[in-house]
Tab-separated table of C-alpha atoms in Angstrom:
chain	number	residue	atom	x	y	z
L	1	MET	CA	38.489	44.737	25.572
L	2	LEU	CA	39.098	42.883	22.462
L	3	SER	CA	38.358	43.896	18.596
L	4	ASP	CA	38.135	41.812	15.736
L	5	ALA	CA	41.469	43.026	14.352
L	6	LYS	CA	43.129	41.701	17.685
L	7	VAL	CA	41.288	38.352	17.551
L	8	ARG	CA	42.631	38.068	13.870
L	9	ALA	CA	46.234	39.029	14.907
L	10	ALA	CA	46.592	36.763	17.883
L	11	LYS	CA	49.372	34.195	16.991
L	12	PRO	CA	50.235	30.961	18.998
L	13	ARG	CA	53.068	30.749	21.430
L	14	PRO	CA	54.639	27.883	23.125
L	15	LYS	CA	52.059	27.521	25.435
L	16	SER	CA	48.182	28.589	26.044
L	17	TYR	CA	47.347	32.060	26.632
L	18	LYS	CA	44.496	34.412	27.347
L	19	LEU	CA	43.073	37.167	25.506
L	20	THR	CA	40.240	39.046	27.928
L	21	ASP	CA	37.339	40.926	26.890
L	22	THR	CA	34.322	42.357	29.059
L	23	ASN	CA	32.250	40.528	31.822
L	24	ARG	CA	34.902	37.890	31.910
L	25	LEU	CA	34.441	36.654	28.316
L	26	PHE	CA	38.101	35.520	26.947
L	27	LEU	CA	39.685	33.957	24.109
L	28	LEU	CA	42.227	31.148	24.601
L	29	VAL	CA	44.995	30.839	22.019
L	30	THR	CA	46.493	27.681	22.036
L	31	PRO	CA	49.968	26.616	20.672
L	32	SER	CA	48.454	24.876	17.670
L	33	GLY	CA	46.895	28.185	16.690
L	34	GLY	CA	43.473	27.280	17.684
L	35	LYS	CA	41.263	30.314	18.974
L	36	LEU	CA	38.500	29.251	21.346
L	37	TRP	CA	35.789	31.361	23.091
L	38	ARG	CA	35.312	30.907	26.830
L	39	TRP	CA	33.559	32.575	29.623
L	40	ASN	CA	34.080	32.223	33.488
L	41	TYR	CA	31.290	32.645	35.718
L	42	SER	CA	30.522	31.894	39.606
L	43	TYR	CA	27.393	29.196	40.643
L	44	ASP	CA	26.550	28.162	43.807
L	45	GLY	CA	29.835	29.129	45.242
L	46	LYS	CA	31.957	27.404	42.518
L	47	GLN	CA	33.898	28.872	39.498
L	48	LYS	CA	32.958	27.260	36.099
L	49	THR	CA	33.966	27.650	32.537
L	50	MET	CA	31.540	27.453	29.523
L	51	ALA	CA	32.437	27.128	25.996
L	52	PHE	CA	31.254	29.420	23.157
L	53	GLY	CA	33.133	27.751	20.163
L	54	ALA	CA	35.760	28.441	18.179
L	55	TRP	CA	36.814	31.337	15.933
L	56	PRO	CA	36.494	32.234	12.984
L	57	GLN	CA	33.208	29.983	13.168
L	58	VAL	CA	31.795	32.039	16.180
L	59	GLY	CA	33.063	35.623	15.543
L	60	LEU	CA	33.857	38.146	18.409
L	61	ALA	CA	29.916	39.496	18.401
L	62	ASP	CA	28.565	35.945	18.303
L	63	ALA	CA	30.852	34.979	21.237
L	64	ARG	CA	29.620	38.370	23.191
L	65	ALA	CA	25.750	37.492	22.682
L	66	LYS	CA	26.071	33.943	23.697
L	67	ARG	CA	27.943	35.602	27.020
L	68	ASP	CA	24.752	37.732	27.239
L	69	GLU	CA	22.202	35.087	26.841
L	70	ALA	CA	24.298	32.463	29.315
L	71	SER	CA	24.490	35.750	31.898
L	72	GLY	CA	20.872	36.068	31.619
L	73	HIS	CA	20.109	32.742	32.902
L	74	LEU	CA	22.562	33.024	35.588
L	75	MET	CA	20.680	35.893	36.927
L	76	GLU	CA	17.558	34.068	36.981
L	77	GLY	CA	19.240	31.474	39.121
L	78	ASP	CA	19.967	28.747	36.304
L	79	ASP	CA	23.463	27.204	35.672
L	80	PRO	CA	23.839	27.814	31.833
L	81	THR	CA	25.997	24.778	31.413
L	82	ILE	CA	23.079	22.685	32.930
L	83	LEU	CA	20.991	24.355	30.676
L	84	ARG	CA	22.368	23.843	27.610
L	85	LYS	CA	22.925	19.895	28.704
L	86	LEU	CA	19.410	19.410	29.062
L	87	LYS	CA	18.465	21.318	25.726
L	88	VAL	CA	20.738	18.804	24.206
L	89	VAL	CA	19.075	15.942	25.694
L	90	ALA	CA	15.838	17.149	24.783
L	91	LYS	CA	16.589	17.468	21.110
L	92	LEU	CA	18.077	14.139	20.995
L	93	GLU	CA	14.986	12.743	22.696
L	94	ALA	CA	12.700	14.846	20.061
L	95	GLY	CA	14.840	13.465	17.014
L	96	ARG	CA	14.140	10.087	18.417
L	97	GLN	CA	10.801	10.674	18.815
L	98	THR	CA	9.960	9.632	15.047
L	99	PHE	CA	6.488	9.617	13.559
L	100	GLU	CA	6.434	6.232	13.172
L	101	ARG	CA	7.665	5.393	16.747
L	102	VAL	CA	4.699	7.619	18.143
L	103	ALA	CA	2.244	6.381	15.536
L	104	ARG	CA	3.180	2.553	16.925
L	105	ALA	CA	2.655	3.602	20.342
L	106	TRP	CA	-0.595	5.197	19.797
L	107	HIS	CA	-1.463	2.147	17.684
L	108	GLU	CA	-0.762	-0.533	20.566
L	109	ASN	CA	-2.620	2.119	23.103
L	110	ALA	CA	-5.775	2.363	20.736
L	111	LYS	CA	-5.903	-1.166	19.308
L	112	ALA	CA	-8.051	-2.860	21.860
L	113	GLN	CA	-10.934	-0.555	20.968
L	114	TRP	CA	-11.051	-2.192	17.327
L	115	ALA	CA	-11.659	-5.527	15.561
L	116	ILE	CA	-8.173	-7.273	14.909
L	117	VAL	CA	-8.799	-7.158	11.357
L	118	HIS	CA	-9.500	-3.315	11.637
L	119	ALA	CA	-6.324	-2.844	13.646
L	120	ALA	CA	-4.167	-4.623	11.318
L	121	ASP	CA	-5.716	-2.753	8.426
L	122	ILE	CA	-4.773	0.642	10.009
L	123	ILE	CA	-1.216	-0.003	11.076
L	124	ARG	CA	-0.880	-1.921	7.425
L	125	SER	CA	-2.007	1.553	6.094
L	126	LEU	CA	0.301	3.563	7.971
L	127	GLU	CA	3.540	1.045	6.652
L	128	ARG	CA	2.524	0.922	3.222
L	129	ASP	CA	1.605	4.836	2.735
L	130	VAL	CA	3.075	7.182	5.467
L	131	PHE	CA	5.979	5.457	7.193
L	132	PRO	CA	8.011	5.480	3.867
L	133	ALA	CA	7.765	8.938	3.421
L	134	ILE	CA	7.725	10.691	7.026
L	135	GLY	CA	8.184	7.805	9.369
L	136	ASP	CA	11.799	8.657	10.258
L	137	MET	CA	11.122	12.294	10.829
L	138	PRO	CA	10.853	13.794	14.260
L	139	ILE	CA	6.964	14.276	14.714
L	140	ALA	CA	7.738	17.716	16.161
L	141	GLN	CA	9.184	18.875	12.889
L	142	LEU	CA	6.487	17.696	10.650
L	143	THR	CA	4.564	20.668	8.792
L	144	PRO	CA	1.206	20.698	6.728
L	145	PRO	CA	2.854	20.732	3.753
L	146	LEU	CA	4.828	17.772	4.462
L	147	VAL	CA	2.138	15.704	5.473
L	148	LEU	CA	0.037	16.905	2.436
L	149	SER	CA	2.653	15.460	0.164
L	150	VAL	CA	2.086	12.094	1.793
L	151	LEU	CA	-1.904	12.506	1.120
L	152	ARG	CA	-1.048	13.599	-2.420
L	153	GLU	CA	0.799	10.545	-3.334
L	154	ILE	CA	-2.439	8.595	-2.216
L	155	GLU	CA	-4.439	10.623	-4.117
L	156	ALA	CA	-2.023	10.488	-7.194
L	157	ARG	CA	-3.244	6.414	-7.481
L	158	GLY	CA	-6.863	7.772	-7.296
L	159	ALA	CA	-7.257	6.309	-3.848
L	160	ILE	CA	-9.335	9.208	-2.793
L	161	GLU	CA	-11.113	7.788	0.069
L	162	THR	CA	-7.964	6.172	1.260
L	163	ALA	CA	-6.378	9.307	1.354
L	164	LYS	CA	-9.208	10.741	3.655
L	165	ARG	CA	-9.002	7.884	5.882
L	166	VAL	CA	-4.999	8.114	6.124
L	167	ARG	CA	-5.264	12.007	7.015
L	168	GLN	CA	-8.099	10.917	9.958
L	169	ARG	CA	-5.293	8.422	11.348
L	170	ILE	CA	-2.310	10.658	11.182
L	171	SER	CA	-4.066	13.291	12.776
L	172	ALA	CA	-4.953	10.804	15.595
L	173	VAL	CA	-1.468	10.010	16.000
L	174	PHE	CA	-0.385	14.031	16.277
L	175	ILE	CA	-3.375	14.191	18.836
L	176	TYR	CA	-1.679	11.174	20.876
L	177	GLY	CA	1.520	12.963	20.525
L	178	ILE	CA	0.454	16.126	22.121
L	179	ALA	CA	-1.249	14.383	24.929
L	180	GLU	CA	2.271	12.730	25.635
L	181	GLY	CA	3.977	16.050	25.467
L	182	ILE	CA	5.931	15.087	22.255
L	183	ALA	CA	4.195	17.234	19.776
L	184	THR	CA	2.564	20.439	19.970
L	185	SER	CA	0.512	20.810	17.123
L	186	ASP	CA	-1.780	18.649	14.664
L	187	PRO	CA	-0.481	19.733	11.178
L	188	ALA	CA	-3.197	17.324	9.612
L	189	GLU	CA	-5.975	18.841	11.170
L	190	LYS	CA	-7.219	21.367	8.240
L	191	LEU	CA	-5.988	19.297	5.652
L	192	GLY	CA	-9.400	17.615	4.669
L	193	ALA	CA	-10.327	20.717	3.347
L	194	VAL	CA	-7.946	20.761	0.411
L	195	LEU	CA	-7.977	16.884	-0.523
L	196	LYS	CA	-9.734	15.846	-3.453
L	197	PRO	CA	-13.739	14.889	-3.121
L	198	LEU	CA	-14.892	11.510	-3.523
L	199	ARG	CA	-16.289	10.507	-6.849
L	200	LYS	CA	-19.860	9.285	-7.079
L	201	GLY	CA	-22.098	7.327	-9.502
L	202	ARG	CA	-20.937	4.455	-11.223
L	203	GLN	CA	-18.691	1.702	-9.494
L	204	PRO	CA	-15.083	2.695	-9.567
L	205	ALA	CA	-12.880	1.086	-11.927
L	206	ILE	CA	-9.348	1.665	-13.151
L	207	THR	CA	-9.368	1.473	-16.621
L	208	ASP	CA	-5.760	2.212	-17.694
L	209	LEU	CA	-3.437	-0.756	-18.175
L	210	VAL	CA	-0.514	0.224	-16.374
L	211	PRO	CA	-2.338	1.386	-13.146
L	212	LEU	CA	-4.475	-1.770	-13.200
L	213	ARG	CA	-1.502	-4.032	-13.333
L	214	ARG	CA	-0.053	-1.799	-10.425
L	215	MET	CA	-2.950	-2.569	-8.509
L	216	ILE	CA	-3.311	-6.168	-8.748
L	217	ARG	CA	0.274	-6.383	-7.936
L	218	THR	CA	-0.109	-4.001	-4.943
L	219	ALA	CA	-3.549	-6.085	-3.782
L	220	GLU	CA	-1.606	-9.678	-4.124
L	221	GLU	CA	1.379	-8.400	-2.212
L	222	ASP	CA	-1.155	-7.596	0.790
L	223	TYR	CA	-2.003	-10.388	3.091
L	224	ALA	CA	-4.994	-12.599	2.090
L	225	ARG	CA	-5.674	-16.259	1.846
L	226	PRO	CA	-4.398	-18.028	-0.989
L	227	VAL	CA	-7.767	-18.462	-2.382
L	228	THR	CA	-8.601	-14.991	-2.304
L	229	ARG	CA	-5.629	-13.859	-4.245
L	230	LEU	CA	-5.991	-16.479	-6.749
L	231	ALA	CA	-9.601	-15.521	-7.109
L	232	LEU	CA	-8.976	-12.265	-7.518
L	233	ARG	CA	-6.396	-13.036	-10.338
L	234	LEU	CA	-9.024	-15.199	-12.282
L	235	LEU	CA	-11.638	-12.272	-12.056
L	236	ALA	CA	-8.982	-9.946	-13.537
L	237	LEU	CA	-8.157	-12.322	-16.274
L	238	THR	CA	-11.961	-13.567	-17.150
L	239	ALA	CA	-13.723	-10.343	-16.578
L	240	VAL	CA	-16.947	-12.525	-15.365
L	241	ARG	CA	-19.161	-10.884	-12.506
L	242	PRO	CA	-17.867	-11.521	-9.282
L	243	SER	CA	-21.039	-13.531	-8.340
L	244	GLU	CA	-20.140	-15.849	-11.271
L	245	LEU	CA	-16.846	-16.409	-10.059
L	246	ARG	CA	-17.592	-17.001	-6.485
L	247	GLY	CA	-20.148	-19.789	-7.351
L	248	ALA	CA	-17.508	-21.504	-9.994
L	249	GLN	CA	-17.820	-25.185	-9.647
L	250	TRP	CA	-15.389	-27.363	-10.973
L	251	ASP	CA	-17.453	-29.537	-13.304
L	252	GLU	CA	-18.325	-26.283	-15.073
L	253	PHE	CA	-14.764	-26.387	-16.654
L	254	GLU	CA	-14.063	-28.394	-19.834
L	255	ASP	CA	-11.140	-29.840	-21.548
L	256	LEU	CA	-8.735	-28.249	-19.449
L	257	ASN	CA	-6.000	-30.918	-20.059
L	258	GLY	CA	-6.805	-30.309	-23.719
L	259	SER	CA	-5.830	-27.590	-26.559
L	260	GLU	CA	-8.969	-25.546	-25.976
L	261	PRO	CA	-10.275	-25.406	-22.193
L	262	LEU	CA	-13.390	-23.674	-21.830
L	263	TRP	CA	-15.688	-22.509	-18.791
L	264	ARG	CA	-19.091	-22.944	-19.156
L	265	ILE	CA	-21.151	-20.674	-16.814
L	266	PRO	CA	-24.935	-22.448	-16.833
L	267	ALA	CA	-27.531	-20.007	-17.634
L	268	TRP	CA	-29.144	-20.141	-14.178
L	269	ARG	CA	-26.145	-18.910	-12.773
L	270	MET	CA	-25.944	-15.654	-14.988
L	271	LYS	CA	-27.490	-12.209	-14.739
L	272	GLY	CA	-30.769	-11.789	-16.298
L	273	ASP	CA	-34.461	-12.285	-16.218
L	274	ALA	CA	-36.442	-15.885	-15.836
L	275	ASP	CA	-36.228	-16.222	-19.990
L	276	ARG	CA	-32.375	-15.908	-19.887
L	277	LYS	CA	-32.020	-18.762	-17.211
L	278	ASP	CA	-34.699	-20.993	-18.568
L	279	GLU	CA	-32.706	-20.436	-22.054
L	280	LEU	CA	-31.737	-23.841	-23.721
L	281	HIS	CA	-28.492	-22.536	-24.977
L	282	GLY	CA	-27.868	-19.753	-22.385
L	283	ASP	CA	-24.721	-20.802	-20.869
L	284	HIS	CA	-22.005	-17.983	-20.966
L	285	LEU	CA	-18.550	-19.401	-22.605
L	286	VAL	CA	-15.278	-18.227	-21.599
L	287	PRO	CA	-12.017	-19.126	-23.031
L	288	ILE	CA	-9.510	-20.265	-20.567
L	289	THR	CA	-6.077	-18.995	-21.439
L	290	PRO	CA	-2.598	-20.377	-20.201
L	291	GLN	CA	-2.793	-17.768	-17.694
L	292	ALA	CA	-6.286	-18.460	-16.184
L	293	LEU	CA	-5.351	-22.528	-16.577
L	294	ALA	CA	-2.366	-21.540	-14.546
L	295	VAL	CA	-4.275	-19.920	-11.833
L	296	LEU	CA	-6.734	-23.055	-11.765
L	297	ARG	CA	-4.037	-25.456	-11.544
L	298	ALA	CA	-2.226	-23.305	-8.149
L	299	VAL	CA	-6.026	-23.450	-6.836
L	300	TRP	CA	-6.740	-26.975	-7.591
L	301	PRO	CA	-4.491	-28.564	-4.727
L	302	LEU	CA	-6.382	-26.189	-2.160
L	303	THR	CA	-9.986	-26.781	-3.291
L	304	GLY	CA	-10.107	-29.469	-5.949
L	305	GLU	CA	-11.443	-32.086	-3.355
L	306	GLY	CA	-14.663	-30.102	-3.238
L	307	PRO	CA	-17.030	-28.846	-5.811
L	308	LEU	CA	-16.424	-24.976	-5.605
L	309	VAL	CA	-13.456	-23.512	-7.047
L	310	PHE	CA	-13.451	-20.645	-4.548
L	311	PRO	CA	-15.276	-21.782	-1.459
L	312	SER	CA	-15.756	-20.220	1.976
L	313	ASN	CA	-12.834	-20.368	4.288
L	314	ARG	CA	-15.319	-21.731	7.204
L	315	HIS	CA	-17.570	-23.860	5.204
L	316	ALA	CA	-16.236	-25.787	2.287
L	317	HIS	CA	-19.720	-26.353	0.577
L	318	ARG	CA	-20.349	-22.399	0.264
L	319	PRO	CA	-18.902	-19.844	-2.096
L	320	MET	CA	-16.569	-17.440	-0.958
L	321	SER	CA	-17.776	-14.537	0.749
L	322	GLU	CA	-18.851	-11.651	-1.521
L	323	ASN	CA	-16.658	-9.075	0.124
L	324	ALA	CA	-13.398	-11.113	0.031
L	325	ILE	CA	-12.005	-9.482	-2.853
L	326	GLY	CA	-13.494	-6.058	-2.091
L	327	TYR	CA	-12.045	-6.111	1.421
L	328	LEU	CA	-8.282	-7.231	-0.259
L	329	LEU	CA	-8.662	-4.096	-2.642
L	330	ASN	CA	-9.445	-1.819	0.334
L	331	ARG	CA	-6.665	-3.003	2.079
L	332	ALA	CA	-4.105	-2.576	-0.450
L	333	GLY	CA	-5.397	1.078	-0.954
L	334	TYR	CA	-7.653	1.322	-3.592
L	335	HIS	CA	-11.192	1.901	-1.702
L	336	GLY	CA	-13.346	4.065	-3.432
L	337	HIS	CA	-11.226	3.724	-6.576
L	338	HIS	CA	-11.682	-0.020	-7.984
L	339	VAL	CA	-14.032	-2.548	-7.016
L	340	PRO	CA	-14.260	-6.313	-7.982
L	341	HIS	CA	-16.801	-5.548	-10.672
L	342	GLY	CA	-14.274	-2.707	-12.007
L	343	PHE	CA	-12.387	-5.279	-13.932
L	344	ARG	CA	-15.510	-5.741	-16.442
L	345	ALA	CA	-15.390	-1.899	-16.955
L	346	ALA	CA	-11.373	-2.581	-17.464
L	347	PHE	CA	-11.428	-5.056	-19.871
L	348	SER	CA	-14.137	-3.312	-21.997
L	349	THR	CA	-12.332	0.090	-21.832
L	350	ILE	CA	-9.244	-1.445	-22.618
L	351	MET	CA	-9.802	-4.163	-25.233
L	352	ASN	CA	-12.239	-1.436	-27.240
L	353	GLU	CA	-9.309	0.870	-27.399
L	354	TRP	CA	-6.944	-1.834	-28.223
L	355	ALA	CA	-9.784	-3.209	-31.298
L	356	GLU	CA	-9.662	0.386	-32.551
L	357	ARG	CA	-5.895	1.022	-32.605
L	358	GLU	CA	-5.579	-2.448	-34.272
L	359	GLY	CA	-8.435	-1.454	-36.837
L	360	LYS	CA	-10.475	-4.171	-35.487
L	361	GLU	CA	-14.095	-2.757	-35.274
L	362	HIS	CA	-15.710	-6.072	-35.838
L	363	ASP	CA	-14.107	-7.023	-32.160
L	364	ARG	CA	-16.488	-4.522	-30.256
L	365	LYS	CA	-19.382	-6.932	-30.642
L	366	VAL	CA	-17.106	-9.761	-29.905
L	367	ILE	CA	-15.839	-7.960	-26.806
L	368	ASP	CA	-19.573	-7.552	-25.866
L	369	LEU	CA	-20.201	-11.059	-26.091
L	370	MET	CA	-17.514	-11.973	-23.887
L	371	LEU	CA	-18.994	-9.702	-21.606
L	372	ALA	CA	-22.349	-11.782	-21.630
L	373	HIS	CA	-24.136	-8.284	-23.091
L	374	VAL	CA	-26.595	-8.758	-25.682
L	375	PRO	CA	-26.406	-6.288	-28.366
L	376	THR	CA	-29.154	-3.787	-29.243
L	377	GLY	CA	-32.110	-5.180	-31.253
L	378	LYS	CA	-31.362	-8.932	-30.072
L	379	VAL	CA	-33.479	-11.102	-28.140
L	380	GLU	CA	-32.066	-13.607	-25.644
L	381	GLY	CA	-33.341	-16.873	-27.004
L	382	ALA	CA	-32.503	-15.705	-30.716
L	383	TYR	CA	-29.093	-14.774	-29.882
L	384	ASN	CA	-26.294	-17.297	-30.390
L	385	ARG	CA	-23.803	-17.442	-27.594
L	386	ALA	CA	-21.309	-19.486	-29.114
L	387	ALA	CA	-20.642	-17.280	-31.738
L	388	TYR	CA	-17.009	-16.328	-32.801
L	389	MET	CA	-15.250	-18.709	-30.148
L	390	PRO	CA	-12.048	-18.473	-32.221
L	391	ARG	CA	-11.805	-14.863	-32.039
L	392	ARG	CA	-13.106	-14.755	-28.636
L	393	ARG	CA	-10.097	-17.178	-27.619
L	394	GLU	CA	-7.783	-14.942	-29.524
L	395	LEU	CA	-9.273	-11.543	-27.941
L	396	ALA	CA	-8.907	-13.411	-24.487
L	397	MET	CA	-4.957	-14.420	-25.142
L	398	ALA	CA	-4.367	-10.789	-26.092
L	399	TRP	CA	-6.176	-9.540	-22.717
L	400	ALA	CA	-3.996	-12.199	-20.749
L	401	ASP	CA	-0.781	-11.409	-22.390
L	402	MET	CA	-1.398	-7.344	-21.750
L	403	LEU	CA	-2.632	-7.902	-18.026
L	404	SER	CA	-0.045	-10.348	-16.899
L	405	ASP	CA	2.854	-8.850	-17.972
L	406	GLY	CA	4.874	-8.175	-15.125
L	407	LEU	CA	2.703	-9.698	-12.628
L	408	SER	CA	3.862	-12.686	-10.432
L	409	ALA	CA	3.178	-16.497	-11.532
L	410	PRO	CA	-0.298	-17.484	-9.817
L	411	SER	CA	1.748	-20.315	-7.836
L	412	VAL	CA	3.844	-17.647	-6.428
L	413	LEU	CA	0.673	-16.230	-4.829
L	414	LEU	CA	0.384	-19.174	-2.534
L	415	ASP	CA	3.579	-18.460	-0.571
L	416	LEU	CA	2.546	-14.821	0.291
L	417	PRO	CA	2.072	-13.930	3.888
L	418	ALA	CA	-1.745	-15.116	4.475
L	419	LYS	CA	-2.183	-12.787	7.829
L	420	ALA	CA	-0.278	-9.489	8.652
L	421	MET	CA	1.853	-11.633	11.243
L	422	GLY	CA	5.440	-11.450	9.294
L	423	PRO	CA	7.651	-14.343	7.994
L	424	GLN	CA	6.277	-16.713	10.331
L	425	SER	CA	2.768	-16.877	8.563
L	426	ARG	CA	3.941	-17.744	5.220
L	427	ARG	CA	3.196	-21.220	4.168
L	428	ARG	CA	5.896	-23.272	2.457
L	429	VAL	CA	5.221	-23.998	-1.487
L	430	LEU	CA	5.558	-27.742	-2.569
L	431	PRO	CA	7.745	-28.282	-5.506
L	432	PRO	CA	6.306	-27.395	-8.982
L	433	VAL	CA	3.606	-29.747	-10.176
L	434	ASP	CA	2.072	-30.787	-13.217
L	435	ILE	CA	-1.619	-31.288	-12.477
L	436	GLU	CA	-3.894	-33.566	-14.918
L	437	PHE	CA	-7.805	-32.428	-14.002
L	438	ARG	CA	-9.832	-35.319	-13.801
L	439	PHE	CA	-13.499	-34.861	-13.421
L	440	PRO	CA	-15.721	-37.878	-12.919
L	441	THR	CA	-19.670	-37.697	-13.479
L	442	ARG	CA	-20.320	-36.801	-9.815
L	443	ARG	CA	-20.277	-33.289	-8.920
L	444	ARG	CA	-17.309	-33.984	-6.643
L	445	SER	CA	-13.622	-33.748	-8.632
L	446	SER	CA	-10.385	-35.271	-8.277
L	447	ALA	CA	-6.877	-34.748	-9.411
L	448	LYS	CA	-3.776	-36.825	-10.383
L	449	ILE	CA	-0.568	-34.715	-9.321
L	450	ILE	CA	2.531	-35.798	-11.266
L	451	ALA	CA	5.945	-34.293	-9.985
L	452	ARG	CA	8.190	-32.837	-12.620
């Protein structure tokens, strides 16, 4: 019978030799000095040998424990060597069954019950928010804290409702895995109770500059029609109401080839009562910054032959859908956190804070004027809507410079995927061009494109 001392004292010899222990366990000492644990046993009339590892990584007590475990399997009629191989295969297969692999199988199995767009949104949300964090982990090894950490990351950017939707989708993947015998439990099942509650009341808006820019970048990188991406950018730059942007017509823009380009939104298209809509000088004037002009130059080759700047995809004579920009923000993961109308709140908050830092208290009423707000005590007809135009242009420039920092040029947005289909869905961008806007008297516009 072996002891720890005998094992340590064993010296190599010219040939391998054995030091035996009880119940057919032995230590094989090799000429190179290796000390290997082995166990002999009989199964189905055949003599077999099972390896338990090398000393000192496996001590005498550990080797005896492995022998006793294997002997127990043998008494139950199982070949312990075969059982070990099966365990190795099972562990390898479990390692291959990553969360992403199972999630894609679940999505492929379930997508027939969803609309095509909704199915694409579901897998897109997993690709964006889940797979980078836990996609390569075996699904059977995921725990509630690991899944919660993924959801907390989504909450951290303010997308509270998105976090709740993603939890439901993660849970559905685990239920599929359980049914397939790949997982044994659903660690996402109870996490809904600890997620942040949805905010209620005012329309959600991001009012901090850095997260706002991040949101715009994220949305623009998602799949969408180029016209929708450009509409989102112009909406952010001008802070007009979404309905005013959707109805924008090319002949509302003035001096686009000059030094002081302007967007004159007719009074009848503005929010307000009948007096506002009938007001002689009730048009809303929006200074066009170089950044906004770049958006118009990018969209002109796409829609300049028609009256509308942002027409419907199906009907060129109708404005784009009122939900198009909102759906883009939702797909980007900002559902419940920022809506198209939220750019007005963002502009008001950020620019008023900027004016306070710069010591420009007078700018507050100019900012209100840029948002088409009438100051308290004023009446619609008695309010000069063209007032402070030089300062409005300066503030518009300050806003555009802050907002555009780090954003792609509008022309780049034309080459991003239009659908969730990969590289084949990209369109080829034409070489850079200088565009001269020409607006005839009729409500249909034409452009002269001059290659650089």
